Short mmCIF file of N, CA and C and ligand atoms in Angstrom, two decimals:
data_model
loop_
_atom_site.label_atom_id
_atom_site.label_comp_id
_atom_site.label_asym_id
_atom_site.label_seq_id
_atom_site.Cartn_x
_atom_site.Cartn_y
_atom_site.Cartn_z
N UNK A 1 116.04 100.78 129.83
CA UNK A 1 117.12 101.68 129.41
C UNK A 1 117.15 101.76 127.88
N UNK A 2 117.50 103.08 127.30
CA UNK A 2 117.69 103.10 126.25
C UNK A 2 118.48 104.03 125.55
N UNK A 3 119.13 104.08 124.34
CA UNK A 3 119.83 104.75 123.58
C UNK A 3 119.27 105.29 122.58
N UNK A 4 119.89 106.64 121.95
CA UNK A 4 119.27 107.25 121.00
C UNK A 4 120.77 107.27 119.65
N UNK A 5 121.00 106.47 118.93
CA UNK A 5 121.79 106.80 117.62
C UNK A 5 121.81 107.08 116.42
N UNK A 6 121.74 108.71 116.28
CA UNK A 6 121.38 108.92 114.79
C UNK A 6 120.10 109.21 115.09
N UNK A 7 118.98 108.98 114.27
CA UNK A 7 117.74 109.28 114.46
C UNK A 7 117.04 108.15 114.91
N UNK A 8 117.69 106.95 115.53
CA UNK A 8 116.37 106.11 116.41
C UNK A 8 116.86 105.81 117.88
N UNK A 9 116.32 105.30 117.75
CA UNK A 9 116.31 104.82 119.54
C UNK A 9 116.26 103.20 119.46
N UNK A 10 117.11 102.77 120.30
CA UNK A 10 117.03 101.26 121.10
C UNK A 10 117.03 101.26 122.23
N UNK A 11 116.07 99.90 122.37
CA UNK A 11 116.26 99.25 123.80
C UNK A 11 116.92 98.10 124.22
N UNK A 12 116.97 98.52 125.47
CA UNK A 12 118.46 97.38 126.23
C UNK A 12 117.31 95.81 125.96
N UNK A 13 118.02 95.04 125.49
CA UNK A 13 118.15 93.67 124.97
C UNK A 13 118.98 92.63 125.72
N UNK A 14 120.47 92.75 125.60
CA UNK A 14 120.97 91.93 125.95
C UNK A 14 122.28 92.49 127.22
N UNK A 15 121.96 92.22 128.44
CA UNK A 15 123.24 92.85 129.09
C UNK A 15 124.14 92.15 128.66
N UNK A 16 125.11 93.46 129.26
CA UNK A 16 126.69 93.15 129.62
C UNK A 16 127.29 91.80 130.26
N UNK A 17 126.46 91.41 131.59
CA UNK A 17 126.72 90.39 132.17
C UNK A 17 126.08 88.83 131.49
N UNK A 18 124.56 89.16 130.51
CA UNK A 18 124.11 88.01 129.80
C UNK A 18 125.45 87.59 129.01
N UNK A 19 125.68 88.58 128.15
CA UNK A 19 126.60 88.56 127.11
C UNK A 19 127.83 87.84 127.57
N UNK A 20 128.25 88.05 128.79
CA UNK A 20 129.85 87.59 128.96
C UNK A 20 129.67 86.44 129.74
N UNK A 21 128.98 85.96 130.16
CA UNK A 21 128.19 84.77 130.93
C UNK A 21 127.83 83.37 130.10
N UNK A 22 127.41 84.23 129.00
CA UNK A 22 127.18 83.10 127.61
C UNK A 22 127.87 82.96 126.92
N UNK A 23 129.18 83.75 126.74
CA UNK A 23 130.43 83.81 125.76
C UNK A 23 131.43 82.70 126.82
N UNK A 24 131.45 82.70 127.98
CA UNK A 24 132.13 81.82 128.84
C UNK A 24 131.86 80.37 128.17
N UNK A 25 130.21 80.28 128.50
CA UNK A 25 129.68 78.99 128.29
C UNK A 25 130.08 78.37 126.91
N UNK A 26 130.01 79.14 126.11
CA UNK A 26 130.31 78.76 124.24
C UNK A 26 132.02 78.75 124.13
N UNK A 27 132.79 79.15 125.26
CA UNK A 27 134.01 79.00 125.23
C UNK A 27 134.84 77.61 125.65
N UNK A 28 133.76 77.23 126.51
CA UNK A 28 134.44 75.93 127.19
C UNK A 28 134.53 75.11 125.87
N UNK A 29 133.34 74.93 124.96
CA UNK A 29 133.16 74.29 124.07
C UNK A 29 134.47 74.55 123.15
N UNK A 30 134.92 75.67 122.78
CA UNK A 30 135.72 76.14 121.90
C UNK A 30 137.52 74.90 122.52
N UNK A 31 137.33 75.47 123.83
CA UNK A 31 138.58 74.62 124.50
C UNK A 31 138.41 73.58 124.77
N UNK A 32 136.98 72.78 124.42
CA UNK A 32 137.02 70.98 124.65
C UNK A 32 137.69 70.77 122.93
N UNK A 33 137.29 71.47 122.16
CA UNK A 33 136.85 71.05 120.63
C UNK A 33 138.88 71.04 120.18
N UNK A 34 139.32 72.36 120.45
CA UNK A 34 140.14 72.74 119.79
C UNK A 34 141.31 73.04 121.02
N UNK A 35 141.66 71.99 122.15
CA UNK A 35 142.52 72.41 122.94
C UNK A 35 143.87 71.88 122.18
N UNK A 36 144.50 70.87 121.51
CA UNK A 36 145.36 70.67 120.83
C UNK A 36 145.52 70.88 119.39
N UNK A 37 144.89 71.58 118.90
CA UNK A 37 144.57 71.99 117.29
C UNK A 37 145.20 73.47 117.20
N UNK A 38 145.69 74.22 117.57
CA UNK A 38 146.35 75.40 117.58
C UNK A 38 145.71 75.75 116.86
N UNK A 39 144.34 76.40 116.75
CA UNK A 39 143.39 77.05 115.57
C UNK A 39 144.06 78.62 115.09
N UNK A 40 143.59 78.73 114.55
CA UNK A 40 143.20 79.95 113.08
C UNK A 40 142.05 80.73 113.62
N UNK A 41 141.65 81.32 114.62
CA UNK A 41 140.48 81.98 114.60
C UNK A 41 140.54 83.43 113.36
N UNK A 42 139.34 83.57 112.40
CA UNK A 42 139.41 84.64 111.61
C UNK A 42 138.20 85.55 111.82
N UNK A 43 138.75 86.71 112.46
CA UNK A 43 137.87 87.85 112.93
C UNK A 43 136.87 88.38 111.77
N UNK A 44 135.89 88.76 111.48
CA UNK A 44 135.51 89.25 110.19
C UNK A 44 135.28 90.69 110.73
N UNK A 45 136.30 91.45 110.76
CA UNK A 45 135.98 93.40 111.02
C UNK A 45 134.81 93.83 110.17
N UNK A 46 134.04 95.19 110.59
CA UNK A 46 134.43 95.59 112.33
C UNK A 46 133.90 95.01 113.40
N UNK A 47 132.43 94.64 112.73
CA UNK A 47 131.51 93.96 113.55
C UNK A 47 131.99 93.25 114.74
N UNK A 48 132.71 92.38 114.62
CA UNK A 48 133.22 91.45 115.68
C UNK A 48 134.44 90.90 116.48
N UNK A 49 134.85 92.55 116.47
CA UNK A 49 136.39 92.90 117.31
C UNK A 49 136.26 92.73 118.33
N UNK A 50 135.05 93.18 119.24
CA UNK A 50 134.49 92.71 121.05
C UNK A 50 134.73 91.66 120.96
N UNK A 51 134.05 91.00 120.09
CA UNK A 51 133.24 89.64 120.23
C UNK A 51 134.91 88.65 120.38
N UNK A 52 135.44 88.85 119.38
CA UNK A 52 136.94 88.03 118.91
C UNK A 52 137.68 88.54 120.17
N UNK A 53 137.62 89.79 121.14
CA UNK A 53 138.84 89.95 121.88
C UNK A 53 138.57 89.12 123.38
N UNK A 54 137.37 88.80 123.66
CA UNK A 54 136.66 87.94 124.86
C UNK A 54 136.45 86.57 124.16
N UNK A 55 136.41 86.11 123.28
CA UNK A 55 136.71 84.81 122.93
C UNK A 55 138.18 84.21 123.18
N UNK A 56 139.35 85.18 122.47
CA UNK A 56 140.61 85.26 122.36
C UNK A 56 140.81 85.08 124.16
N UNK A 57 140.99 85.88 124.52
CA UNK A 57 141.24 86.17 126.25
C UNK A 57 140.40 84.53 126.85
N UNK A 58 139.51 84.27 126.51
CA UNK A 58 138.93 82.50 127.39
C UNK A 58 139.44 81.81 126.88
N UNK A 59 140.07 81.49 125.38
CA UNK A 59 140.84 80.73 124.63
C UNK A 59 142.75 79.92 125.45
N UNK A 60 142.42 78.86 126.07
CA UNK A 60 143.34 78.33 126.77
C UNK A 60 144.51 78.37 126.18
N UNK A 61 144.60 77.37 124.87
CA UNK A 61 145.17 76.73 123.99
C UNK A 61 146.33 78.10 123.37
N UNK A 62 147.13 77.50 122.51
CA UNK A 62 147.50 77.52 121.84
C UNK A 62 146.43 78.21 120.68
N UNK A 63 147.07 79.59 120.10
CA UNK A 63 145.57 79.94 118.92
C UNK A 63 146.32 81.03 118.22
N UNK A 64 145.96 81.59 116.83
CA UNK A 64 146.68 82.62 116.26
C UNK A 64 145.04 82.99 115.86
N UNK A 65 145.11 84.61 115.76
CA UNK A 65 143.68 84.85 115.02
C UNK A 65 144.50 86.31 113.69
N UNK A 66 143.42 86.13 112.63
CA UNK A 66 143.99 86.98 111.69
C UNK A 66 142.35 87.98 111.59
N UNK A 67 141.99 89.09 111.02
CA UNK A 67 141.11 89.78 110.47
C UNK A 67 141.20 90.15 109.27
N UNK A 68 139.68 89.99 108.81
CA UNK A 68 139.71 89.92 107.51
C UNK A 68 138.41 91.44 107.62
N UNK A 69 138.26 92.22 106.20
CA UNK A 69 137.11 92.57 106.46
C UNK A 69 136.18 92.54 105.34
N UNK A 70 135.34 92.61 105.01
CA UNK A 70 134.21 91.83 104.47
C UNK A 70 132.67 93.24 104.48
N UNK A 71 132.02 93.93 103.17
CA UNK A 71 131.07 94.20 103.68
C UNK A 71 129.51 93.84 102.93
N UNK A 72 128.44 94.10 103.50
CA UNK A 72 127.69 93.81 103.05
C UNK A 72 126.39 94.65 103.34
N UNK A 73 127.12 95.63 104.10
CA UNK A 73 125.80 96.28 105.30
C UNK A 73 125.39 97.88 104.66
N UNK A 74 124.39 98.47 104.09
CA UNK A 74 124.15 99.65 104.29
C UNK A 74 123.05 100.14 105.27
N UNK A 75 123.03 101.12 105.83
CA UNK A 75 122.09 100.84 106.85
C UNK A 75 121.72 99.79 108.10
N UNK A 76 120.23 100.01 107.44
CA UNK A 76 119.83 99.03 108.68
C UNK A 76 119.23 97.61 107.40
N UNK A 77 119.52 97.59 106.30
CA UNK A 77 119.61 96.23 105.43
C UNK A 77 119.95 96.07 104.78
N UNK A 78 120.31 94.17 104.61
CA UNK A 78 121.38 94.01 103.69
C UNK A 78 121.14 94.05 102.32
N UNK A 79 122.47 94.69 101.46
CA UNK A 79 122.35 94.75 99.80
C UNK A 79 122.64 93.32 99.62
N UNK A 80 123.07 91.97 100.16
CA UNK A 80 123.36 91.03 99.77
C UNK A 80 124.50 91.09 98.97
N UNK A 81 125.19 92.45 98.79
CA UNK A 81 126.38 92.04 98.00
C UNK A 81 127.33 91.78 98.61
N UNK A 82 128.59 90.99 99.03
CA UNK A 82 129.95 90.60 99.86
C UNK A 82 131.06 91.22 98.82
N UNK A 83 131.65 92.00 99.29
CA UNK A 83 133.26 92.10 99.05
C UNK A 83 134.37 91.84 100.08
N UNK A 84 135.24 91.48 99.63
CA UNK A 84 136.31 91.40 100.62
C UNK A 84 136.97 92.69 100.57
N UNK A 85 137.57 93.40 101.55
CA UNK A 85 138.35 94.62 101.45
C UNK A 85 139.61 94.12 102.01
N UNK A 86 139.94 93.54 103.07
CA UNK A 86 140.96 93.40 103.33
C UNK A 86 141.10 91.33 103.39
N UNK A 87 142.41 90.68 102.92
CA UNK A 87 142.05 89.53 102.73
C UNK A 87 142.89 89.08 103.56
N UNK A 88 142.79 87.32 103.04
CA UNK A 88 143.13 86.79 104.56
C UNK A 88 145.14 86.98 103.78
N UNK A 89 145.67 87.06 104.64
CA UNK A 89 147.18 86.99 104.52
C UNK A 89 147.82 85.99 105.00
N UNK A 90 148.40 84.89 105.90
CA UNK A 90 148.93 83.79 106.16
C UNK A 90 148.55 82.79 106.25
N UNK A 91 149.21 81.61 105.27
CA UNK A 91 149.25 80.19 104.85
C UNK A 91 148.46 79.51 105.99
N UNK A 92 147.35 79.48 105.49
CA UNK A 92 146.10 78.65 106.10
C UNK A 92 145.94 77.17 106.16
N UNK A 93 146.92 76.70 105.24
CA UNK A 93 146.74 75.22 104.34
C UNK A 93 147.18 74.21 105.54
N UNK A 94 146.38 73.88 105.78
CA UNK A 94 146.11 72.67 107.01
C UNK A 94 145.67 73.07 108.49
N UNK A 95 145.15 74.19 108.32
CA UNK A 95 145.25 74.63 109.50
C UNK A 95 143.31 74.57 109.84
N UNK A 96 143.49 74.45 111.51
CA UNK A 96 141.78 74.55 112.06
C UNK A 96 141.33 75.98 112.01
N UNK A 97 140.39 75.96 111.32
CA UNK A 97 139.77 77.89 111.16
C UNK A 97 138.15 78.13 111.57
N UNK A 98 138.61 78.68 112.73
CA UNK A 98 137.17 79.66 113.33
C UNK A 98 137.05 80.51 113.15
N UNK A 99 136.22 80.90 112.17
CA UNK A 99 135.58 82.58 112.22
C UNK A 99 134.49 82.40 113.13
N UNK A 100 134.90 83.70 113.65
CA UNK A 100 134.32 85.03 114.57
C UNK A 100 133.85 85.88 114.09
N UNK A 101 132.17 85.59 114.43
CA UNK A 101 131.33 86.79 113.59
C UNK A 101 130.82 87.54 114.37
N UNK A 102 130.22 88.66 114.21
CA UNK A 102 129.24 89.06 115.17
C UNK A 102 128.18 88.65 115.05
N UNK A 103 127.23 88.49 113.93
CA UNK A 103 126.00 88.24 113.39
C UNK A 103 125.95 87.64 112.34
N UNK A 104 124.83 86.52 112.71
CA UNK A 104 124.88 85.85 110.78
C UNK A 104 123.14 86.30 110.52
N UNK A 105 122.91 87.24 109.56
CA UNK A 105 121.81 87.63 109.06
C UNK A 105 120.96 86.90 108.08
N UNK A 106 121.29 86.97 106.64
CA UNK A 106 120.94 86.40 105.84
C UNK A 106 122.10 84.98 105.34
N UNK A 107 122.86 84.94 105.94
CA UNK A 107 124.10 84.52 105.66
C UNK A 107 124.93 84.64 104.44
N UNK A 108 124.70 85.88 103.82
CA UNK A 108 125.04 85.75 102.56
C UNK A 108 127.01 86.02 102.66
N UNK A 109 126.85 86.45 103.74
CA UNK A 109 128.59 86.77 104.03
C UNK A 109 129.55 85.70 103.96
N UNK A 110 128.61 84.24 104.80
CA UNK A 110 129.31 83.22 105.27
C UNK A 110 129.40 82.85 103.83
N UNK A 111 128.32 83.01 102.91
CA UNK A 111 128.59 81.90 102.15
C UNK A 111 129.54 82.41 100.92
N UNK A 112 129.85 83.64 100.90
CA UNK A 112 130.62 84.07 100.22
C UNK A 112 132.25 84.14 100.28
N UNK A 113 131.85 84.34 101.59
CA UNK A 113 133.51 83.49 102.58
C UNK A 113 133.91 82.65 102.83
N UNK A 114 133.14 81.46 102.37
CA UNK A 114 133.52 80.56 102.81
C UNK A 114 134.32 79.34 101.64
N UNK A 115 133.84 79.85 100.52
CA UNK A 115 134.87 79.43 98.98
C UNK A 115 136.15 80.11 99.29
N UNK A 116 136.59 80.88 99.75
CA UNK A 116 137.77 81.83 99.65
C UNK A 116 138.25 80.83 100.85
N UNK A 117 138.01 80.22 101.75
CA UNK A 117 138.65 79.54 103.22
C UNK A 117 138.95 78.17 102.56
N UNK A 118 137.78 77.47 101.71
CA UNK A 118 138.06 76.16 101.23
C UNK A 118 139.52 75.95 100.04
N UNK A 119 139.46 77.45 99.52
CA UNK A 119 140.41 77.30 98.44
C UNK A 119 142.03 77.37 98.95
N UNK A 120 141.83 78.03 100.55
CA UNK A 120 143.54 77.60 101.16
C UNK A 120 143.50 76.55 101.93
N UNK A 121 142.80 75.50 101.91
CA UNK A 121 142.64 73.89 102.08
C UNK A 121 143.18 73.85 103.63
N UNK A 122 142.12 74.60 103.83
CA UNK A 122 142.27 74.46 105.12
C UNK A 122 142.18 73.37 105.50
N UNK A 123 142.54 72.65 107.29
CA UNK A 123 141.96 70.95 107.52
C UNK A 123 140.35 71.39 108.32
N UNK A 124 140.15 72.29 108.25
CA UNK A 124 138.66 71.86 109.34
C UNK A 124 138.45 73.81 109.29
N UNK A 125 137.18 74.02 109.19
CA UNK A 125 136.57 75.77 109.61
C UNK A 125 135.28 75.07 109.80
N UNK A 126 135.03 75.92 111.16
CA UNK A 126 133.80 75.87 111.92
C UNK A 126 133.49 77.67 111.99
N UNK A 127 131.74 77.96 112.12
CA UNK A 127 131.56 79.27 112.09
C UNK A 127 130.92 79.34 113.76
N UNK A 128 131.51 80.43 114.39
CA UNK A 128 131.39 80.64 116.08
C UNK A 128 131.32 82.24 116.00
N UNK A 129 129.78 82.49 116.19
CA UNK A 129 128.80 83.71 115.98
C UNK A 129 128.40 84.25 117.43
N UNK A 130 128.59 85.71 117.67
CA UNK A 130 127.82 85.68 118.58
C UNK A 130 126.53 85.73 118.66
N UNK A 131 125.72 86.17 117.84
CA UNK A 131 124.25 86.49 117.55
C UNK A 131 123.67 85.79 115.55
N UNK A 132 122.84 85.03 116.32
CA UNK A 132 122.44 84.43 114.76
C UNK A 132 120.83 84.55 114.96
N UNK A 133 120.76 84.93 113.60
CA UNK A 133 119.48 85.62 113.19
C UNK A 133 118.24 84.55 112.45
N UNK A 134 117.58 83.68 113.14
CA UNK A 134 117.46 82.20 112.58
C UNK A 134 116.49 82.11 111.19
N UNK A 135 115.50 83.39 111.67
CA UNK A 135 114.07 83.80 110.84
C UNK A 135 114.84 84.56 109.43
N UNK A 136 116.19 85.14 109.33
CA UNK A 136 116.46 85.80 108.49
C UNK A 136 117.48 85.04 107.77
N UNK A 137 118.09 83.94 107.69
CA UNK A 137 119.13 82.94 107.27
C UNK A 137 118.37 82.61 105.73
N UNK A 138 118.82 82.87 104.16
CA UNK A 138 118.81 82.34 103.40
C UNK A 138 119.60 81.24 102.38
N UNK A 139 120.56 81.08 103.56
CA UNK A 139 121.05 79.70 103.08
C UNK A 139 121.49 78.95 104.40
N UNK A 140 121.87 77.70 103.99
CA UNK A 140 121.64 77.07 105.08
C UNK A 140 123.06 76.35 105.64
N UNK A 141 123.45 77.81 106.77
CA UNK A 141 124.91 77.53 106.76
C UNK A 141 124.49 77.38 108.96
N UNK A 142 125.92 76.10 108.79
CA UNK A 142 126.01 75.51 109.84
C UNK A 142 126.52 76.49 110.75
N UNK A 143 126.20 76.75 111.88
CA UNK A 143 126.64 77.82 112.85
C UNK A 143 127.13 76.75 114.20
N UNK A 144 127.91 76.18 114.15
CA UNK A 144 128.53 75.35 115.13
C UNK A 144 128.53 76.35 116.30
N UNK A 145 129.12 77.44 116.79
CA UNK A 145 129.18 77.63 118.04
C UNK A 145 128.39 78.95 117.68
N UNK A 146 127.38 79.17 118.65
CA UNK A 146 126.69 80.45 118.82
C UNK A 146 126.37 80.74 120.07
N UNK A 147 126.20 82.16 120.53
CA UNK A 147 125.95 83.03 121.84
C UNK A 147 124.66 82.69 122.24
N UNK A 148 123.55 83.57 120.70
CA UNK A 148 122.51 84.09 121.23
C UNK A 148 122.00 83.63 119.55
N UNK A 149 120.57 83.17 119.72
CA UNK A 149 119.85 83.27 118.41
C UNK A 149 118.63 84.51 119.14
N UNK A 150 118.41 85.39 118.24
CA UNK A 150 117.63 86.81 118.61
C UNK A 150 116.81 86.65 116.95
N UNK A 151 115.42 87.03 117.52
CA UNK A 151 114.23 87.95 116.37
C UNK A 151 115.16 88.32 115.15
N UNK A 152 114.37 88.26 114.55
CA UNK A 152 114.18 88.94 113.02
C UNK A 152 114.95 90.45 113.26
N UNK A 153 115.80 91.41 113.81
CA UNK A 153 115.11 92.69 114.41
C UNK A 153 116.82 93.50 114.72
N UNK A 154 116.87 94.40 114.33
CA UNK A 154 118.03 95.27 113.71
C UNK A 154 118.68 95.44 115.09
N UNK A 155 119.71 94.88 115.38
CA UNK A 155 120.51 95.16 116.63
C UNK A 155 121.76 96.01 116.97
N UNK A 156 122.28 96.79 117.65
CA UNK A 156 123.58 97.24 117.93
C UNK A 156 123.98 96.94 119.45
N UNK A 157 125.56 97.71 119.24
CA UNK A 157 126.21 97.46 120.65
C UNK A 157 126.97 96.23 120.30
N UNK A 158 128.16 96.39 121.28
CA UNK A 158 129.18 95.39 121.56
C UNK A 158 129.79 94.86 119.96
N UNK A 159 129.90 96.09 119.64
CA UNK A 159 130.50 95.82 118.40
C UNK A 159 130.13 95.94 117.07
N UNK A 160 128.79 96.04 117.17
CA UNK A 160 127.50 96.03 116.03
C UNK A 160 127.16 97.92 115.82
N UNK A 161 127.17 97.93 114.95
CA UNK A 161 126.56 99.38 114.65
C UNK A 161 125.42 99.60 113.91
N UNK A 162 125.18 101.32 114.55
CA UNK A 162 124.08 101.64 113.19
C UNK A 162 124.83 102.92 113.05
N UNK A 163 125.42 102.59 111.12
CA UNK A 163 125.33 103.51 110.54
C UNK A 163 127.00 104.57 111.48
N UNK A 164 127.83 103.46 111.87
CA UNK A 164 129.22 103.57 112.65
C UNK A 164 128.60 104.48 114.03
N UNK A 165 128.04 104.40 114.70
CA UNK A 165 127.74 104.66 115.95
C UNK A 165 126.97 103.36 116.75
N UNK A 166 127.32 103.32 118.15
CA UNK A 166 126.90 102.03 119.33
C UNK A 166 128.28 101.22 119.17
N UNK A 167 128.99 100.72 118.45
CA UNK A 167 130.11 99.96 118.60
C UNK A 167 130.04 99.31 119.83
N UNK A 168 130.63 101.04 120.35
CA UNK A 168 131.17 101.08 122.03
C UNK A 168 130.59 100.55 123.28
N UNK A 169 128.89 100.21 123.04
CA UNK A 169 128.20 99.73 124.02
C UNK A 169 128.49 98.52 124.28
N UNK A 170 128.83 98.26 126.28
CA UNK A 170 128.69 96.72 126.40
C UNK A 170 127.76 96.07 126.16
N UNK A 171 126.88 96.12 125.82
CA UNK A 171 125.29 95.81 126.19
C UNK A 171 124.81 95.45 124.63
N UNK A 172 123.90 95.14 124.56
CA UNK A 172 122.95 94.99 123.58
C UNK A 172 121.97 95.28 123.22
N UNK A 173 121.47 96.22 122.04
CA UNK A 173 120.48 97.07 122.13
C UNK A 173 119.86 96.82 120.84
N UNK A 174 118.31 96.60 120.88
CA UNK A 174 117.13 96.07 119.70
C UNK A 174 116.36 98.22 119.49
N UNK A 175 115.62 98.00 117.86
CA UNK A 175 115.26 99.23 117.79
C UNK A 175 114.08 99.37 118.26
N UNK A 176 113.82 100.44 118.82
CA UNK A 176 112.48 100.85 120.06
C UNK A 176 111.02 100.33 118.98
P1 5GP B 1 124.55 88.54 106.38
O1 5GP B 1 125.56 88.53 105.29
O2 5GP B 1 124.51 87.26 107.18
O3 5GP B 1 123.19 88.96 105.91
O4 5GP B 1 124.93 89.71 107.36
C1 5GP B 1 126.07 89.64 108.09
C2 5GP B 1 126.58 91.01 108.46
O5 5GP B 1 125.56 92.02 108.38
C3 5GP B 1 127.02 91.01 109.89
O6 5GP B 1 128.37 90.61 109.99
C4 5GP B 1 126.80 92.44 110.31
O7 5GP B 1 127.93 93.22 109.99
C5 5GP B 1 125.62 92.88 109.50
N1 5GP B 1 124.36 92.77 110.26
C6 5GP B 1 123.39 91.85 110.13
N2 5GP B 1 122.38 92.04 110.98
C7 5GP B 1 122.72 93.12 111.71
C8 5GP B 1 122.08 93.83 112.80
O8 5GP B 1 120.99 93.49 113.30
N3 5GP B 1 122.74 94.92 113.30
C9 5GP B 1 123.94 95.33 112.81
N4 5GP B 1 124.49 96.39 113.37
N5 5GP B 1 124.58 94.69 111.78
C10 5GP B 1 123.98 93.60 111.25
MG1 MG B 2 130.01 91.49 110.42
#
């Protein structure tokens, strides 16, 4: 199966049912780790609004999540530059913080985000990705909970775009 967005085409990669099957599994973990810690999950928009609303929904506990948004993306590669556009807003200071990514690429996002999390002293942030990119990581940031490690190789769907089209797909789709 495949999709056509914009001028390319992808192919189906990752189902619907892989995807929510393995988000279960990385969830239990989330509710052994953090069932009495009333965490902080922090969404990083847009990328990973799916991803954060099926984490949120398996999430037992006690949990508040905030969105932040963050970009770095033109196309189909990264400029490596991070801005924040929208920031984090409520008193973080002692609190357990999971960001919710969709993808960690080069990681240049995490690591740019992640001085801005240390400086509201937080007690504990762990990063819980659905898709990490292992061949493309230039720094060397800890990915405690992850879905899927996938190729080198430009992905959409389930939240991920090219170029603001695929969002909407359950599925997961690599370029033809
Ligand atoms: P990094 O800063 O780690 O290089 O890139 C992180 C961000 O780049 C992700 O949150 C995501 O928005 C975007 N990104 C990285 N790889 C891909 C990809 O394969 N497909 C899409 N649609 N976005 C990506
Ligand atoms: Mg993102």
């Amino acid at each position: 199966m495949s999709v056509q967005l914009h001028d390319k085409t992808f192919d189906l990669f990752l189902t619907s049912n892989e995807i929510q099957t393995r988000i279960s599994e990385v969830c239990e973990y989330l509710n052994r780790d953090y069932a009495d810690k009333r965490p902080v999950f922090i969404a990083i928009l847009n990328g990973s609004f799916m991803f954060a609303a099926d984490v949120m929904r398996r999430f037992n506990g006690a949990c508040e999540i905030q969105f932040v948004r963050l970009a770095s993306y033109v196309g189909t590669s990264s400029t490596g530059e991070v801005q924040t556009i929208l920031g984090l807003s409520a008193d973080l200071k002692g609190r357990h913080v999971v960001i919710l990514e969709d993808i960690i690429d080069s990681g240049e996002t995490m690591v740019s985000f992640l001085p801005l999390l240390a400086q509201k002293e937080v007690a504990s942030c762990q990063i819980c990705s659905f898709l990490v990119k292992p061949d493309a990581l230039k720094h060397p940031i800890d990915v405690a909970y992850r879905c899927f490690d996938i190729p080198n190789e430009f992905v959409v769907g389930y939240g991920l775009d090219y170029d603001g089209l695929g969002r909407n797909l359950p599925d997961v789709y690599h370029l033809h």
